[in-house]
PDB file of C-alpha atoms in Angstrom:
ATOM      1  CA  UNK Q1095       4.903  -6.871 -11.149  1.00 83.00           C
ATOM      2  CA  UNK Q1096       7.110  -9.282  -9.352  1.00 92.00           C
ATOM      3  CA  UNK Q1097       7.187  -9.582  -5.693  1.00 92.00           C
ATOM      4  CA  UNK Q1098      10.838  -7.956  -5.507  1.00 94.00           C
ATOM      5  CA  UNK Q1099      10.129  -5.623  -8.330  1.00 95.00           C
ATOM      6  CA  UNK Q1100       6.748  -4.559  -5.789  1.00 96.00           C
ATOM      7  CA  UNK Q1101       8.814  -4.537  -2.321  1.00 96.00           C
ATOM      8  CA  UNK Q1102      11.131  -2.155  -4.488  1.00 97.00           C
ATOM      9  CA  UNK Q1103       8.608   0.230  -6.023  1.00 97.00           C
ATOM     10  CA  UNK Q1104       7.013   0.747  -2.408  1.00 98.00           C
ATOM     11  CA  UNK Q1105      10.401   0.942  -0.440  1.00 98.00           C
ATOM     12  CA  UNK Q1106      11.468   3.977  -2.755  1.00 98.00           C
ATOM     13  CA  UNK Q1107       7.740   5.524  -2.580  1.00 98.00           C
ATOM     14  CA  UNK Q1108       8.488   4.976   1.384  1.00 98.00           C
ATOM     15  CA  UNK Q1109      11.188   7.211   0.845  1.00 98.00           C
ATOM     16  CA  UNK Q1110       9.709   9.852  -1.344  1.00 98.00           C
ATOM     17  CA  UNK Q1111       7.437  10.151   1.369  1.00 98.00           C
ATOM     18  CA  UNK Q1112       9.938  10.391   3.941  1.00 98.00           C
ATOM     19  CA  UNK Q1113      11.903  12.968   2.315  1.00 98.00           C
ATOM     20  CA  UNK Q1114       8.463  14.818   2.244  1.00 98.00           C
ATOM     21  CA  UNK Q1115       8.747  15.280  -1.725  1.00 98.00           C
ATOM     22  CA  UNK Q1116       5.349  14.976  -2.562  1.00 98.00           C
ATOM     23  CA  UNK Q1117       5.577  16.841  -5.617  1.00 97.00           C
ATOM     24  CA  UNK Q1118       7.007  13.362  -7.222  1.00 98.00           C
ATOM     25  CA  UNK Q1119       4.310  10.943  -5.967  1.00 98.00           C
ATOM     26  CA  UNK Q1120       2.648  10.810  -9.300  1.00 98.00           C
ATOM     27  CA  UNK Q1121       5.124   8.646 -10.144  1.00 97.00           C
ATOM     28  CA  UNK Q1122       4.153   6.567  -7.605  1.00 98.00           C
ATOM     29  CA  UNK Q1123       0.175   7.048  -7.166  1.00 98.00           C
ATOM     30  CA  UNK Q1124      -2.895   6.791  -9.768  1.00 98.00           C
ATOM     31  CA  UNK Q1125      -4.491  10.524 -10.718  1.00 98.00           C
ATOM     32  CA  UNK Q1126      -7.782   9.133  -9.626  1.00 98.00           C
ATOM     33  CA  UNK Q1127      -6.617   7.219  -6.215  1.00 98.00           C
ATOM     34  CA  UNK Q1128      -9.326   5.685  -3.753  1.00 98.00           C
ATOM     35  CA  UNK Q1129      -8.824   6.168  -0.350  1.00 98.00           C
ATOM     36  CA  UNK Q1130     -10.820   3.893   2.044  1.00 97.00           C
ATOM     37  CA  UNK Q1131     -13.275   3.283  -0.844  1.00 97.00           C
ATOM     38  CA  UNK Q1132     -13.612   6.600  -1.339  1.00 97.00           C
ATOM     39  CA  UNK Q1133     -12.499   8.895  -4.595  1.00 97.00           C
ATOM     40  CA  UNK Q1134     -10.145  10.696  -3.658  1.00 96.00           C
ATOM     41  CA  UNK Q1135      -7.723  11.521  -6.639  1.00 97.00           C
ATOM     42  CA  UNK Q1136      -4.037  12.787  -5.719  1.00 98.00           C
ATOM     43  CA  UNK Q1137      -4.043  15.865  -5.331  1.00 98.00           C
ATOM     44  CA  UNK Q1138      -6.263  15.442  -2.323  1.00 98.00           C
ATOM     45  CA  UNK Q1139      -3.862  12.577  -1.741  1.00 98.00           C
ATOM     46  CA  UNK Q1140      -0.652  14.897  -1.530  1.00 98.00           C
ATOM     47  CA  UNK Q1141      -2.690  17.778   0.397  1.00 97.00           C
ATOM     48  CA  UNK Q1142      -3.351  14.970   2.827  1.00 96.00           C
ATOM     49  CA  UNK Q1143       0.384  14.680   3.583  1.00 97.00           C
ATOM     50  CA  UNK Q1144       1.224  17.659   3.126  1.00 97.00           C
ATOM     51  CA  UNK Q1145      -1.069  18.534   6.432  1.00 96.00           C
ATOM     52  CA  UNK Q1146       0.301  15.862   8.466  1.00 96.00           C
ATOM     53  CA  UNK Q1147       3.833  17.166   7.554  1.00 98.00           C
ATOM     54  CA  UNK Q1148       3.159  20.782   8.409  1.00 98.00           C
ATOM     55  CA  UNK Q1149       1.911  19.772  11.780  1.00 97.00           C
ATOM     56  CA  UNK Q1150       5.007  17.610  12.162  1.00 98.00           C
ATOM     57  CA  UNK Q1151       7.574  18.717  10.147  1.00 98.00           C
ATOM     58  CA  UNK Q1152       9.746  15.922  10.707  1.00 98.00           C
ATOM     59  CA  UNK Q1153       6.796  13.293  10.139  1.00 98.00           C
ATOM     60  CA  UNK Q1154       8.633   9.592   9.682  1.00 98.00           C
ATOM     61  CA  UNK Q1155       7.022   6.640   8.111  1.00 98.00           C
ATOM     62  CA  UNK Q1156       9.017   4.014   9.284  1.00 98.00           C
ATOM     63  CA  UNK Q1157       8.168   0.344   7.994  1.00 98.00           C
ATOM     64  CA  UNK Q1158       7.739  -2.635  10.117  1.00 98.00           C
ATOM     65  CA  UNK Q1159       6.622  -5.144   8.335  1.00 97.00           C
ATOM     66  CA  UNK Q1160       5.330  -5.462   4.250  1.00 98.00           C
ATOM     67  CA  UNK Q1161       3.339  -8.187   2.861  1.00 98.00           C
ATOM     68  CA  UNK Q1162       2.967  -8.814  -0.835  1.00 97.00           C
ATOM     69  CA  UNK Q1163       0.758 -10.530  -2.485  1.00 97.00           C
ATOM     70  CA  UNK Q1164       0.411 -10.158  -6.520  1.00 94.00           C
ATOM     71  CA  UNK Q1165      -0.795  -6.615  -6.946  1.00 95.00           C
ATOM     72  CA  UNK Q1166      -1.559  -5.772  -2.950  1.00 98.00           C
ATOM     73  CA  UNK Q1167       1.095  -4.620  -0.333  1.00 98.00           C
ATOM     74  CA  UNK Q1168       0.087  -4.490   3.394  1.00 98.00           C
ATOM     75  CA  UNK Q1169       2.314  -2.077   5.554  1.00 98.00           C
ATOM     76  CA  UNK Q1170       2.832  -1.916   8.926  1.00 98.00           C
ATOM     77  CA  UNK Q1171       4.692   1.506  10.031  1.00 96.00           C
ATOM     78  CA  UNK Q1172       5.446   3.195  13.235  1.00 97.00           C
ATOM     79  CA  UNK Q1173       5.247   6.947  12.919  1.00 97.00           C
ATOM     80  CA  UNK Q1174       6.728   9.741  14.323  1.00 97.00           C
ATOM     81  CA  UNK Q1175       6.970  12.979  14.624  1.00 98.00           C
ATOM     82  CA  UNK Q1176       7.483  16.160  16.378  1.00 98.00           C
ATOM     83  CA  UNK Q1177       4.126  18.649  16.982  1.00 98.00           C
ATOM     84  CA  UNK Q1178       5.140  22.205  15.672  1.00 98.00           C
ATOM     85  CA  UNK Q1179       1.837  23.033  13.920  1.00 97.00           C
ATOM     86  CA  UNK Q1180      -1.926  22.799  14.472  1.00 96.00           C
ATOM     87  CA  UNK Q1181      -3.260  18.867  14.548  1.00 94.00           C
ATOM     88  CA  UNK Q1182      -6.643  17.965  14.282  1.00 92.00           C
ATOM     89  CA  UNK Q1183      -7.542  21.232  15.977  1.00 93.00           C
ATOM     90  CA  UNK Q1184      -4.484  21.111  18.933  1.00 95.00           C
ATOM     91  CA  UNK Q1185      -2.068  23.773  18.761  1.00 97.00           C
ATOM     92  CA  UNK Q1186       1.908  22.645  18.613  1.00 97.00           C
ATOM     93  CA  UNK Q1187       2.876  21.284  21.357  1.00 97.00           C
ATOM     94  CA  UNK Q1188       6.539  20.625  20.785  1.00 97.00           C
ATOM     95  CA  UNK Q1189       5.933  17.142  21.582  1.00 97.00           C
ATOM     96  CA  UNK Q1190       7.301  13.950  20.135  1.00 97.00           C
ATOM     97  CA  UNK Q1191       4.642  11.860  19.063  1.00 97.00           C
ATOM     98  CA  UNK Q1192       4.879   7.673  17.847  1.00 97.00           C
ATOM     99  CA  UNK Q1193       2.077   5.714  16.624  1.00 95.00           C
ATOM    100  CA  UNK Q1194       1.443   2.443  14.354  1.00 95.00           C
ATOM    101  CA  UNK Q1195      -0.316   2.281  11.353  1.00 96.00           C
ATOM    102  CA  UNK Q1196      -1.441  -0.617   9.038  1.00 98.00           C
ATOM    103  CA  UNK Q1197      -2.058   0.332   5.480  1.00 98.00           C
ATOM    104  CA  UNK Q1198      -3.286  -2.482   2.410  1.00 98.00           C
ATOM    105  CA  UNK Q1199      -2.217  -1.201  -1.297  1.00 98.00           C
ATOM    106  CA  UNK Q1200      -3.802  -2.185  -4.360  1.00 98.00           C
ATOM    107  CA  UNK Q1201      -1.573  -1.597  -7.478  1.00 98.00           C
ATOM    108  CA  UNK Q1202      -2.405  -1.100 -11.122  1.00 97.00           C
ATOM    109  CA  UNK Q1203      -0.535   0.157 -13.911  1.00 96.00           C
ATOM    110  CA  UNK Q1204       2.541  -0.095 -11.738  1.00 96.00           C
ATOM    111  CA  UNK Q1205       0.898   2.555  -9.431  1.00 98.00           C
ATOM    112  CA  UNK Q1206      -0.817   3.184  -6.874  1.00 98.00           C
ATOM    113  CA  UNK Q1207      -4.692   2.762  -7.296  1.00 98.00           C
ATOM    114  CA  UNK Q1208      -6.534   2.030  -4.030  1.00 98.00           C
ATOM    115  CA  UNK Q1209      -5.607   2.174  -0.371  1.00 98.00           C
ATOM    116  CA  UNK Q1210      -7.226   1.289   3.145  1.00 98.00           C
ATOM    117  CA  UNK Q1211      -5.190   2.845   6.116  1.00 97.00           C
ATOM    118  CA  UNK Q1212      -5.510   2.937   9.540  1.00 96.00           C
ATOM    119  CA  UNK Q1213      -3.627   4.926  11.729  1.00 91.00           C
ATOM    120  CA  UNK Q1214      -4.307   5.832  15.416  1.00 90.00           C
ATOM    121  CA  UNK Q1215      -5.275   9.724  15.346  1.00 88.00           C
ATOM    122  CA  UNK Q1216      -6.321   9.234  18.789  1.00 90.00           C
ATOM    123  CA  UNK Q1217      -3.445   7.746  20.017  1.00 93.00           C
ATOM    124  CA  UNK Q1218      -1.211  10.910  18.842  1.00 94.00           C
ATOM    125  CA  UNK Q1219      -4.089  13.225  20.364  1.00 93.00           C
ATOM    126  CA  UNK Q1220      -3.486  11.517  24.132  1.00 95.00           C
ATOM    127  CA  UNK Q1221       0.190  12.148  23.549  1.00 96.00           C
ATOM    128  CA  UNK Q1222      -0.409  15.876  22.790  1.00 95.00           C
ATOM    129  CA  UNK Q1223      -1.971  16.626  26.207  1.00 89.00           C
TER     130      UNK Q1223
END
């Protein structure tokens, strides 16, 4: 995949995720997905946004930055969010949360196969009390 063709494919999976449509990330992300080295396959992968999305319905991934480099794409997002449902074991809040993530990509197939992320859970938990 070219480097425009890549910034492309991840811009409109960006959005898919945005518009919370999960149910169309296969197009998008390997059955059998790694996350962090670990197996994680995608429908654990969907359920995992899915949650995030349910405690903040209005959940944005809003990118920062994007790095390309043959088949690997490193994000930089800020997120946001409002707190209407449980989080990590905090009921909603109605707070507005923001926090930065940095997430590396590894593509094969012309989807998604691996990913590392890390995103500041803590942060949002200090902004919840």
């Amino acid at each position: 995949m070219q480097r425009s063709e890549a910034e492309a494919f991840y811009r409109e999976y960006n959005a898919v995720c945005n518009a919370h449509a999960f149910d169309r990330l296969s197009q998008f992300v390997a059955e059998d997905v790694q996350v962090n080295d670990e197996p994680q396959g995608l429908t654990a992968y969907v359920a995992g946004l899915r949650e995030v999305v349910r405690a903040f319905p209005d959940y944005r991934w809003e990118i920062r930055g994007l790095l390309i480099d043959g088949d690997r794409i490193a994000a930089h997002f800020t997120d946001t969010g409002t707190h209407r449902g449980e989080f990590l074991g905090v009921a909603p809040t109605g707070r507005r949360v923001s926090t930065r993530e940095f997430a590396v990509y590894e593509l094969e197939a012309g989807r998604i196969a691996r990913v590392w992320v890390a995103a500041d859970n803590l942060a949002v938990l200090d902004q919840l009390r």
